Tab-separated table of C-alpha atoms in Angstrom:
chain	number	residue	atom	x	y	z
E	27	MET	CA	62.283	-20.697	-17.073
E	28	ASP	CA	66.019	-19.528	-18.621
E	29	SER	CA	68.574	-18.237	-16.642
E	30	LYS	CA	67.794	-14.417	-17.277
E	31	THR	CA	64.357	-14.934	-15.806
E	32	LEU	CA	65.928	-16.298	-12.365
E	33	ILE	CA	68.959	-13.868	-12.424
E	34	ILE	CA	66.849	-11.083	-11.996
E	35	PRO	CA	65.149	-11.213	-9.058
E	36	LEU	CA	67.749	-12.982	-7.381
E	37	LEU	CA	69.721	-9.660	-8.250
E	38	GLU	CA	67.187	-7.678	-6.702
E	39	GLU	CA	66.649	-9.815	-3.533
E	40	ILE	CA	70.610	-9.377	-3.007
E	41	SER	CA	69.933	-5.621	-2.987
E	42	ASN	CA	66.943	-5.581	-0.993
E	43	ALA	CA	69.556	-7.304	1.796
E	44	ASN	CA	70.989	-4.436	2.404
E	45	SER	CA	68.103	-2.973	4.113
E	46	SER	CA	68.881	-5.556	7.010
E	47	MET	CA	72.511	-4.244	7.398
E	48	SER	CA	73.082	-2.144	10.357
E	49	THR	CA	75.051	0.722	10.681
E	50	ASP	CA	78.371	-0.905	10.834
E	51	GLY	CA	77.895	-3.257	7.865
E	52	SER	CA	76.997	-6.641	10.291
E	53	LEU	CA	73.936	-8.770	9.756
E	54	GLU	CA	71.924	-10.949	12.265
E	55	PRO	CA	73.068	-14.607	11.772
E	56	HIS	CA	69.412	-15.944	10.034
E	57	VAL	CA	69.561	-12.508	7.562
E	58	ARG	CA	73.370	-13.260	6.474
E	59	ARG	CA	72.006	-16.901	5.682
E	60	ASN	CA	69.815	-15.987	4.170
E	61	LEU	CA	72.550	-13.748	1.286
E	62	GLN	CA	74.304	-16.673	1.586
E	63	ASP	CA	72.077	-18.780	0.325
E	64	LEU	CA	70.635	-16.555	-2.488
E	65	VAL	CA	74.517	-15.963	-3.417
E	66	LYS	CA	74.874	-19.656	-4.131
E	67	GLN	CA	71.193	-19.749	-6.138
E	68	LEU	CA	72.538	-17.412	-8.502
E	69	GLY	CA	75.488	-18.688	-9.024
E	70	PHE	CA	74.246	-21.326	-10.454
E	71	ALA	CA	71.297	-19.168	-12.031
E	72	LEU	CA	75.263	-17.945	-13.970
E	73	GLU	CA	76.307	-20.970	-14.993
E	74	SER	CA	75.526	-23.415	-17.186
E	75	PRO	CA	74.500	-26.687	-16.111
E	76	PHE	CA	77.505	-28.245	-18.009
E	77	GLU	CA	80.121	-25.418	-15.532
E	78	THR	CA	77.943	-26.360	-12.553
E	79	LEU	CA	78.831	-30.172	-13.271
E	80	ASN	CA	81.944	-29.493	-14.391
E	81	ARG	CA	83.095	-27.924	-11.240
E	82	LEU	CA	81.697	-30.418	-8.509
E	83	VAL	CA	83.539	-33.111	-10.953
E	84	VAL	CA	86.531	-31.373	-10.103
E	85	LEU	CA	86.100	-30.838	-6.562
E	86	PRO	CA	87.926	-33.647	-4.668
E	87	PHE	CA	91.249	-32.949	-7.167
E	88	GLN	CA	91.015	-29.292	-4.662
E	89	HIS	CA	90.669	-30.443	-2.081
E	90	ALA	CA	93.018	-32.891	-2.485
E	91	VAL	CA	95.608	-29.848	-3.315
E	92	VAL	CA	94.987	-28.525	-0.347
E	93	ARG	CA	95.884	-30.946	1.646
E	94	VAL	CA	99.336	-31.651	-0.288
E	95	ALA	CA	99.429	-27.755	1.019
E	96	ILE	CA	99.440	-28.726	4.200
E	97	ASN	CA	101.555	-31.517	4.564
E	98	LEU	CA	104.082	-28.779	2.885
E	99	ALA	CA	102.668	-26.114	5.534
E	100	LEU	CA	102.434	-23.913	2.550
E	101	PHE	CA	99.569	-21.666	4.326
E	102	GLU	CA	102.273	-21.093	7.436
E	103	TYR	CA	104.850	-19.864	4.539
E	104	MET	CA	102.962	-16.834	2.783
E	105	VAL	CA	100.826	-16.098	6.120
E	106	GLU	CA	104.324	-14.840	7.488
E	107	ALA	CA	105.238	-13.427	4.111
E	108	GLY	CA	103.172	-10.497	4.108
E	109	LEU	CA	101.777	-8.382	1.800
E	110	ASP	CA	104.850	-8.859	-0.500
E	111	GLY	CA	104.248	-12.935	-0.941
E	112	LYS	CA	106.756	-14.031	-2.372
E	113	THR	CA	108.283	-16.076	-5.990
E	114	GLU	CA	107.927	-19.018	-7.294
E	115	GLU	CA	111.474	-19.435	-6.620
E	116	GLU	CA	111.453	-18.606	-3.186
E	117	ILE	CA	108.496	-20.582	-2.376
E	118	LYS	CA	110.089	-23.418	-4.366
E	119	ALA	CA	113.198	-23.075	-2.390
E	120	LYS	CA	111.628	-23.402	1.040
E	121	THR	CA	108.972	-26.205	0.228
E	122	GLY	CA	111.348	-28.653	-2.525
E	123	VAL	CA	108.346	-29.044	-5.110
E	124	ASP	CA	109.730	-29.070	-8.383
E	125	GLU	CA	109.451	-26.241	-10.830
E	126	LEU	CA	106.700	-27.794	-12.913
E	127	LEU	CA	104.284	-29.272	-10.196
E	128	LEU	CA	104.694	-25.909	-8.009
E	129	PRO	CA	103.174	-23.691	-10.669
E	130	ARG	CA	99.910	-26.229	-10.809
E	131	LEU	CA	99.816	-26.131	-6.825
E	132	LEU	CA	99.690	-22.729	-6.528
E	133	ARG	CA	96.866	-21.990	-9.507
E	134	THR	CA	94.523	-24.715	-7.792
E	135	LEU	CA	94.935	-22.936	-4.328
E	136	THR	CA	94.880	-19.725	-6.084
E	137	ALA	CA	91.109	-20.312	-7.791
E	138	ILE	CA	89.627	-21.444	-4.871
E	139	GLY	CA	91.033	-18.433	-3.479
E	140	LEU	CA	92.853	-19.813	-0.659
E	141	LEU	CA	96.030	-18.029	-2.244
E	142	SER	CA	96.238	-14.933	-4.859
E	143	GLN	CA	98.440	-14.469	-7.464
E	144	LEU	CA	100.300	-11.101	-7.833
E	145	ASP	CA	101.612	-11.643	-11.196
E	146	GLU	CA	103.564	-13.845	-13.479
E	147	GLN	CA	105.946	-14.828	-10.817
E	148	ARG	CA	104.984	-13.628	-6.956
E	149	TRP	CA	101.827	-15.147	-5.159
E	150	ALA	CA	100.360	-13.852	-1.918
E	151	ALA	CA	98.154	-14.237	1.055
E	152	THR	CA	94.239	-13.833	0.866
E	153	ARG	CA	91.859	-13.868	4.437
E	154	LEU	CA	91.177	-18.013	3.451
E	155	THR	CA	95.126	-19.235	3.804
E	156	HIS	CA	95.239	-17.457	7.379
E	157	VAL	CA	92.645	-19.670	8.266
E	158	CYS	CA	93.778	-22.729	6.826
E	159	THR	CA	96.889	-22.294	9.070
E	160	ILE	CA	94.359	-22.571	12.460
E	161	PRO	CA	95.223	-26.227	13.648
E	162	THR	CA	91.743	-27.267	13.754
E	163	VAL	CA	90.641	-26.722	10.088
E	164	LYS	CA	94.497	-29.032	9.699
E	165	SER	CA	93.273	-31.243	11.273
E	166	GLY	CA	89.592	-31.342	9.767
E	167	TYR	CA	91.479	-31.984	6.543
E	168	ARG	CA	93.329	-34.373	7.419
E	169	PHE	CA	90.744	-36.660	9.365
E	170	MET	CA	88.511	-36.276	6.195
E	171	TRP	CA	90.192	-35.416	2.483
E	172	VAL	CA	93.251	-37.282	0.441
E	173	ILE	CA	96.835	-37.350	-0.115
E	174	PRO	CA	99.355	-39.756	-1.782
E	175	SER	CA	101.877	-40.012	0.726
E	176	PRO	CA	104.188	-43.578	1.876
E	177	SER	CA	105.005	-42.448	5.911
E	178	ASN	CA	100.509	-42.172	5.914
E	179	PRO	CA	100.346	-45.190	9.400
E	180	TYR	CA	96.604	-46.402	7.931
E	181	ARG	CA	99.577	-48.025	5.407
E	182	LEU	CA	98.783	-50.612	8.208
E	183	ILE	CA	95.663	-51.871	6.884
E	184	GLY	CA	97.042	-51.603	3.519
E	185	CYS	CA	95.208	-48.117	2.548
E	186	ASP	CA	98.299	-46.018	1.776
E	187	ARG	CA	97.072	-43.658	-0.324
E	188	PHE	CA	94.208	-41.964	2.295
E	189	ASP	CA	93.269	-40.501	4.918
E	190	PHE	CA	90.963	-41.678	7.299
E	191	ILE	CA	86.952	-40.585	5.879
E	192	GLY	CA	88.625	-41.020	1.858
E	193	PRO	CA	87.831	-44.486	1.175
E	194	VAL	CA	84.656	-44.360	2.356
E	195	PHE	CA	83.559	-42.400	0.817
E	196	GLN	CA	84.679	-44.484	-2.359
E	197	LYS	CA	83.488	-46.745	-1.516
E	198	LEU	CA	79.987	-45.606	-1.451
E	199	PRO	CA	78.199	-46.062	-5.068
E	200	GLU	CA	79.923	-49.703	-4.746
E	201	SER	CA	78.057	-50.781	-1.041
E	202	LEU	CA	75.041	-48.924	-1.483
E	203	ALA	CA	74.855	-50.179	-4.820
E	204	LYS	CA	75.765	-53.921	-3.820
E	205	ARG	CA	72.766	-53.347	-0.668
E	206	ASP	CA	69.485	-52.581	-3.367
E	207	TYR	CA	70.361	-49.454	-1.784
E	208	ARG	CA	69.709	-49.676	1.329
E	209	CYS	CA	70.574	-47.199	4.195
E	210	PRO	CA	73.666	-48.788	5.836
E	211	THR	CA	73.942	-50.045	9.183
E	212	ALA	CA	76.947	-49.899	11.985
E	213	THR	CA	78.235	-52.463	11.066
E	214	GLN	CA	77.261	-53.100	6.968
E	215	GLY	CA	78.244	-50.547	5.117
E	216	PRO	CA	80.669	-48.429	3.293
E	217	LEU	CA	83.150	-47.983	6.180
E	218	GLN	CA	83.138	-52.221	6.612
E	219	ASP	CA	83.323	-52.108	2.796
E	220	ALA	CA	86.283	-50.114	2.616
E	221	TYR	CA	88.134	-51.718	5.409
E	222	ASN	CA	87.447	-55.126	5.649
E	223	THR	CA	86.023	-54.749	9.405
E	224	LYS	CA	82.804	-56.196	11.117
E	225	LEU	CA	82.980	-53.322	13.711
E	226	ASN	CA	81.105	-50.701	13.511
E	227	GLY	CA	82.576	-47.380	13.029
E	228	TRP	CA	83.444	-45.905	16.389
E	229	GLU	CA	85.333	-49.164	17.463
E	230	PHE	CA	87.340	-49.699	14.437
E	231	PHE	CA	88.252	-45.884	14.256
E	232	LEU	CA	89.600	-46.241	18.951
E	233	GLU	CA	91.546	-48.862	16.700
E	234	PRO	CA	95.397	-48.528	17.613
E	235	GLN	CA	97.042	-47.651	14.274
E	236	PHE	CA	94.226	-44.847	14.172
E	237	ALA	CA	95.580	-42.698	17.373
E	238	VAL	CA	96.807	-39.317	15.014
E	239	SER	CA	93.463	-39.341	12.979
E	240	LEU	CA	91.618	-39.125	16.326
E	241	GLN	CA	93.041	-36.864	17.824
E	242	ASP	CA	92.293	-35.082	14.366
E	243	CYS	CA	88.750	-35.353	14.908
E	244	ASN	CA	88.869	-34.439	18.602
E	245	LEU	CA	90.828	-31.023	17.084
E	246	PHE	CA	88.464	-30.946	14.452
E	247	MET	CA	85.114	-31.011	16.094
E	248	LYS	CA	86.325	-28.061	18.741
E	249	GLY	CA	87.077	-25.809	16.199
E	250	ARG	CA	84.467	-26.334	14.101
E	251	ARG	CA	82.611	-24.479	16.300
E	252	GLN	CA	84.855	-21.421	17.109
E	253	GLY	CA	83.624	-18.487	16.130
E	254	SER	CA	80.150	-20.094	15.748
E	255	LEU	CA	77.219	-19.542	19.396
E	256	SER	CA	77.064	-21.582	21.573
E	257	TRP	CA	73.576	-23.530	22.828
E	258	LEU	CA	73.852	-21.762	25.926
E	259	ASP	CA	73.187	-18.227	23.652
E	260	PHE	CA	70.250	-19.566	23.435
E	261	TYR	CA	68.685	-22.365	24.448
E	262	PRO	CA	67.484	-20.624	28.562
E	263	PHE	CA	69.154	-22.855	30.516
E	264	ALA	CA	69.350	-20.843	33.674
E	265	GLU	CA	65.419	-20.322	33.159
E	266	ASN	CA	64.696	-24.314	32.343
E	267	ILE	CA	67.266	-26.204	34.104
E	268	LEU	CA	69.104	-23.920	36.866
E	269	ALA	CA	65.201	-22.627	38.363
E	270	ARG	CA	64.320	-26.135	39.497
E	271	ALA	CA	67.465	-27.767	40.234
E	272	ALA	CA	68.264	-28.755	43.786
E	273	THR	CA	70.794	-25.989	44.737
E	274	ASP	CA	72.700	-28.830	47.890
E	275	ALA	CA	76.146	-29.580	46.981
E	276	GLU	CA	76.164	-33.614	46.197
E	277	SER	CA	72.561	-33.803	43.772
E	278	VAL	CA	73.677	-34.026	39.689
E	279	LEU	CA	73.080	-31.137	37.865
E	280	VAL	CA	73.661	-32.464	34.598
E	281	VAL	CA	75.055	-35.845	32.694
E	282	ASP	CA	77.083	-35.263	29.772
E	283	VAL	CA	76.750	-39.168	28.102
E	284	GLY	CA	79.006	-39.411	25.789
E	285	GLY	CA	80.804	-35.600	26.740
E	286	GLY	CA	84.420	-36.072	24.462
E	287	LEU	CA	86.506	-34.438	26.752
E	288	GLY	CA	84.390	-32.001	28.681
E	289	HIS	CA	83.834	-29.301	26.151
E	290	GLY	CA	80.409	-29.252	26.667
E	291	LEU	CA	80.558	-29.144	31.305
E	292	VAL	CA	83.501	-26.337	30.648
E	293	GLU	CA	81.055	-24.192	29.014
E	294	ILE	CA	78.342	-24.643	31.383
E	295	LYS	CA	80.506	-23.907	34.153
E	296	GLU	CA	82.291	-20.898	32.761
E	297	LYS	CA	78.460	-19.276	32.263
E	298	PHE	CA	77.511	-20.337	35.053
E	299	PRO	CA	80.285	-19.772	37.429
E	300	GLN	CA	77.569	-19.846	41.069
E	301	VAL	CA	75.766	-23.240	39.497
E	302	GLN	CA	75.392	-25.862	42.511
E	303	GLY	CA	75.014	-29.400	42.169
E	304	ARG	CA	77.858	-31.821	40.406
E	305	LEU	CA	79.028	-31.976	36.632
E	306	ILE	CA	79.455	-35.555	35.649
E	307	LEU	CA	81.314	-36.632	32.424
E	308	GLN	CA	81.232	-39.626	30.810
E	309	ASP	CA	82.911	-41.460	27.573
E	310	LEU	CA	84.857	-44.322	27.351
E	311	PRO	CA	87.563	-45.488	29.047
E	312	LYS	CA	90.242	-44.259	26.011
E	313	THR	CA	88.287	-40.930	25.769
E	314	ILE	CA	88.462	-40.359	29.573
E	315	GLU	CA	92.083	-40.795	30.023
E	316	GLN	CA	92.792	-38.428	27.573
E	317	ARG	CA	90.278	-35.436	29.146
E	318	GLY	CA	92.597	-32.664	30.435
E	319	ASN	CA	92.850	-31.539	34.072
E	320	SER	CA	88.808	-31.431	35.355
E	321	GLU	CA	89.367	-30.797	39.365
E	322	GLY	CA	86.604	-28.442	40.237
E	323	VAL	CA	84.545	-28.123	37.070
E	324	PHE	CA	83.411	-32.005	36.623
E	325	GLU	CA	83.539	-35.412	37.272
E	326	PRO	CA	84.833	-38.332	34.867
E	327	MET	CA	83.296	-41.507	34.682
E	328	ALA	CA	84.543	-44.865	32.201
E	329	HIS	CA	80.495	-45.297	30.368
E	330	ASP	CA	79.124	-46.976	27.964
E	331	PHE	CA	75.878	-45.358	27.149
E	332	PHE	CA	75.060	-48.743	25.211
E	333	THR	CA	74.515	-50.127	29.026
E	334	HIS	CA	72.569	-49.234	31.954
E	335	GLN	CA	72.739	-45.461	32.906
E	336	PRO	CA	74.190	-45.588	36.613
E	337	VAL	CA	73.491	-42.367	37.215
E	338	GLN	CA	69.772	-41.833	38.682
E	339	GLY	CA	67.591	-38.655	38.196
E	340	PRO	CA	69.795	-35.404	37.125
E	341	ARG	CA	67.880	-32.751	36.523
E	342	ALA	CA	69.500	-32.762	33.148
E	343	PHE	CA	71.016	-35.824	30.624
E	344	LEU	CA	72.571	-33.686	27.896
E	345	ILE	CA	73.893	-35.478	25.225
E	346	ARG	CA	75.618	-33.180	22.335
E	347	GLN	CA	75.925	-34.654	18.449
E	348	VAL	CA	76.222	-37.967	19.608
E	349	LEU	CA	72.522	-39.314	17.959
E	350	HIS	CA	73.453	-38.919	14.756
E	351	ASP	CA	76.681	-41.285	14.804
E	352	TRP	CA	74.138	-43.780	14.817
E	353	PRO	CA	71.472	-45.554	12.924
E	354	ASP	CA	67.382	-45.055	14.695
E	355	GLN	CA	68.477	-48.316	16.438
E	356	GLU	CA	70.919	-47.948	18.062
E	357	CYS	CA	69.449	-44.312	19.360
E	358	GLN	CA	66.394	-45.972	20.522
E	359	GLN	CA	68.785	-48.366	23.124
E	360	ILE	CA	70.461	-45.301	23.792
E	361	LEU	CA	68.045	-43.004	24.532
E	362	GLN	CA	66.135	-45.759	26.969
E	363	HIS	CA	69.044	-46.066	29.165
E	364	LEU	CA	68.676	-42.833	29.509
E	365	ALA	CA	64.240	-42.816	30.162
E	366	ALA	CA	65.189	-44.990	32.276
E	367	ALA	CA	66.976	-42.957	34.796
E	368	MET	CA	65.002	-40.275	34.917
E	369	GLN	CA	62.904	-39.022	37.538
E	370	PRO	CA	59.720	-37.977	36.291
E	371	GLY	CA	58.677	-34.312	36.416
E	372	HIS	CA	62.297	-33.316	37.252
E	373	SER	CA	64.507	-34.899	34.465
E	374	LYS	CA	65.298	-33.899	31.247
E	375	VAL	CA	66.610	-34.911	28.038
E	376	LEU	CA	68.932	-32.619	26.240
E	377	ILE	CA	69.674	-33.113	22.868
E	378	ASN	CA	72.803	-30.726	21.079
E	379	GLU	CA	72.252	-31.790	16.797
E	380	PHE	CA	71.229	-30.492	14.063
E	381	VAL	CA	67.643	-30.155	12.702
E	382	LEU	CA	67.778	-31.060	9.199
E	383	ALA	CA	65.485	-28.451	7.074
E	384	ASP	CA	62.142	-30.262	5.724
E	385	VAL	CA	62.728	-28.160	2.210
E	386	GLY	CA	66.013	-26.562	0.924
E	387	ALA	CA	68.206	-28.075	3.336
E	388	SER	CA	71.943	-26.449	3.383
E	389	ASP	CA	74.332	-28.367	1.412
E	390	PHE	CA	77.163	-28.430	4.300
E	391	ILE	CA	73.774	-30.136	6.686
E	392	THR	CA	73.471	-32.464	3.946
E	393	ALA	CA	77.662	-33.261	3.540
E	394	ILE	CA	77.554	-33.984	7.806
E	395	ASP	CA	74.160	-36.402	6.465
E	396	LEU	CA	76.819	-37.820	4.314
E	397	VAL	CA	79.552	-37.866	6.480
E	398	MET	CA	77.826	-39.391	9.448
E	399	MET	CA	75.758	-42.680	7.173
E	400	GLY	CA	79.203	-43.850	5.805
E	401	MET	CA	81.478	-43.330	9.051
E	402	SER	CA	78.622	-45.559	11.329
E	403	GLY	CA	74.582	-45.479	9.806
E	404	GLY	CA	73.807	-42.206	11.293
E	405	MET	CA	71.735	-39.469	10.747
E	406	GLU	CA	70.977	-36.017	10.734
E	407	ARG	CA	67.155	-35.876	11.255
E	408	THR	CA	64.456	-33.832	10.842
E	409	VAL	CA	61.363	-32.328	13.730
E	410	SER	CA	60.180	-35.666	12.126
E	411	GLN	CA	62.436	-37.989	12.188
E	412	TRP	CA	63.431	-36.435	15.698
E	413	ASN	CA	59.985	-36.664	17.483
E	414	LYS	CA	59.407	-40.419	16.254
E	415	LEU	CA	62.573	-41.800	17.337
E	416	LEU	CA	62.413	-40.097	20.761
E	417	ALA	CA	58.506	-41.410	20.954
E	418	SER	CA	60.351	-45.075	20.957
E	419	ALA	CA	61.740	-44.294	23.298
E	420	GLY	CA	59.425	-43.277	26.354
E	421	LEU	CA	60.778	-39.560	25.971
E	422	ARG	CA	58.664	-36.667	24.698
E	423	ILE	CA	60.136	-33.429	22.976
E	424	GLU	CA	59.025	-30.222	24.591
E	425	LYS	CA	60.594	-27.500	22.979
E	426	ILE	CA	62.623	-27.762	20.053
E	427	TRP	CA	65.480	-24.038	20.042
E	428	THR	CA	66.434	-23.581	16.951
E	429	LEU	CA	69.341	-20.324	15.788
E	430	ASP	CA	69.615	-21.129	12.205
E	431	GLU	CA	70.474	-24.510	10.282
E	432	GLU	CA	73.272	-25.092	10.673
E	433	THR	CA	73.916	-24.371	13.937
E	434	GLU	CA	72.956	-27.807	15.950
E	435	SER	CA	69.653	-27.225	17.562
E	436	VAL	CA	68.766	-27.591	21.315
E	437	ILE	CA	65.830	-30.009	21.660
E	438	GLU	CA	64.117	-30.303	24.872
E	439	ALA	CA	62.427	-33.774	25.691
E	440	VAL	CA	60.850	-35.071	28.412
E	441	LEU	CA	59.172	-38.636	29.624
E	442	SER	CA	55.974	-39.769	28.367
E	443	GLU	CA	53.829	-41.982	29.308
E	444	THR	CA	51.842	-42.385	26.513
E	445	PRO	CA	54.304	-40.794	23.554
E	446	ASP	CA	52.260	-39.959	20.337
E	447	PRO	CA	54.536	-39.288	17.339
E	448	SER	CA	52.054	-37.490	15.318
E	449	ARG	CA	51.867	-33.993	18.092
E	450	ASP	CA	53.305	-31.343	16.855
E	451	VAL	CA	56.235	-30.160	18.307
E	452	GLU	CA	56.913	-26.231	19.166
E	453	THR	CA	60.303	-24.412	18.208
E	454	GLU	CA	61.377	-21.377	19.268
E	455	GLY	CA	59.819	-18.427	16.829
E	456	THR	CA	57.247	-21.445	14.653
E	457	THR	CA	55.325	-24.296	15.777
E	458	VAL	CA	56.411	-27.134	13.265
E	459	GLU	CA	53.502	-29.023	12.295
E	460	ASP	CA	55.407	-33.295	12.443
E	461	SER	CA	53.938	-35.648	9.956
């Protein structure tokens, strides 16, 4: 099929999207996602195959330049400059970058939309430049991407040229080949090969030399959801959890398992300030120590979710962006501890995770899937994989609420005496046949 045959139908579909736009120019999330996908397909159709591959080959170098700009505080400087921008000479004086290197960096940032070039010697900020000044975005780049830096704290383990995730992906091809292309496990994979460790990814990540990277990771995960709808915006928490919950102050309403700094419980308290019952945050001691003031919101509890669950019979165990960190075997162990602590007919497990599309999975989710695989042998899962995993732990999916593929779904599960991984799983708006 030639490119012309592809381009014309795509242009027609994009044009038809105008009918879905409201009078103020806004789009429903699912319409916007569909339009983004069409534009991406159009881009592929307009490129030759070699142009596409050439673009992909240079992506790591472009990301490295973004990291250089973050180190130089260049984005902040350009935002402060306003619409008039700054000359190369002014940028050189501010950053200390020499006159031969500076335009090469600026040209690269302009090519990917992070700066604009006003004339031969003047550059200015774009909408994306402003985003690059947000602390959570900068944390994501420090955590994920690479930059030569003699002062990098990870020099302690003999790797002075990369941030935390960079070496893992450099080792991925070699690591998969030497294990005959089997999925990595929690303790045998590219992370262990990159850093010469026998620890699993999360044990290793908590080593003292990664304190800065841990802070960046926590900040990145918090900020990644800024501007997105919360799971509480589309999951009927009041109807499904609060309506049948005990109303006395001593009963446990929600246990947030592996809940990090408690952002999930804070969201619940803010959205439902009248909520009755205890909210309990569980995580490892080092994480619990980093939380802010939780008085009047939740109770902190140091707990390892691979061990016996001490809280019995809550209305709900909430587990958000945890299970994708681990392979199925470890997830089964986590879920079995929760199942053993549940009260039949009362307790639920709420899993807030991505649900991979069986066809046409997005580039963002497939990339996150690879990050989890490289980091800890974890994975993003399809409906059928979620159903099979939960059934193996004595749980059954009641329903899955999904806003769109790039927003974490809510999987509601209950105890099941007769697990049946072949059953159909109901999802909001559609019925997804499990096979």
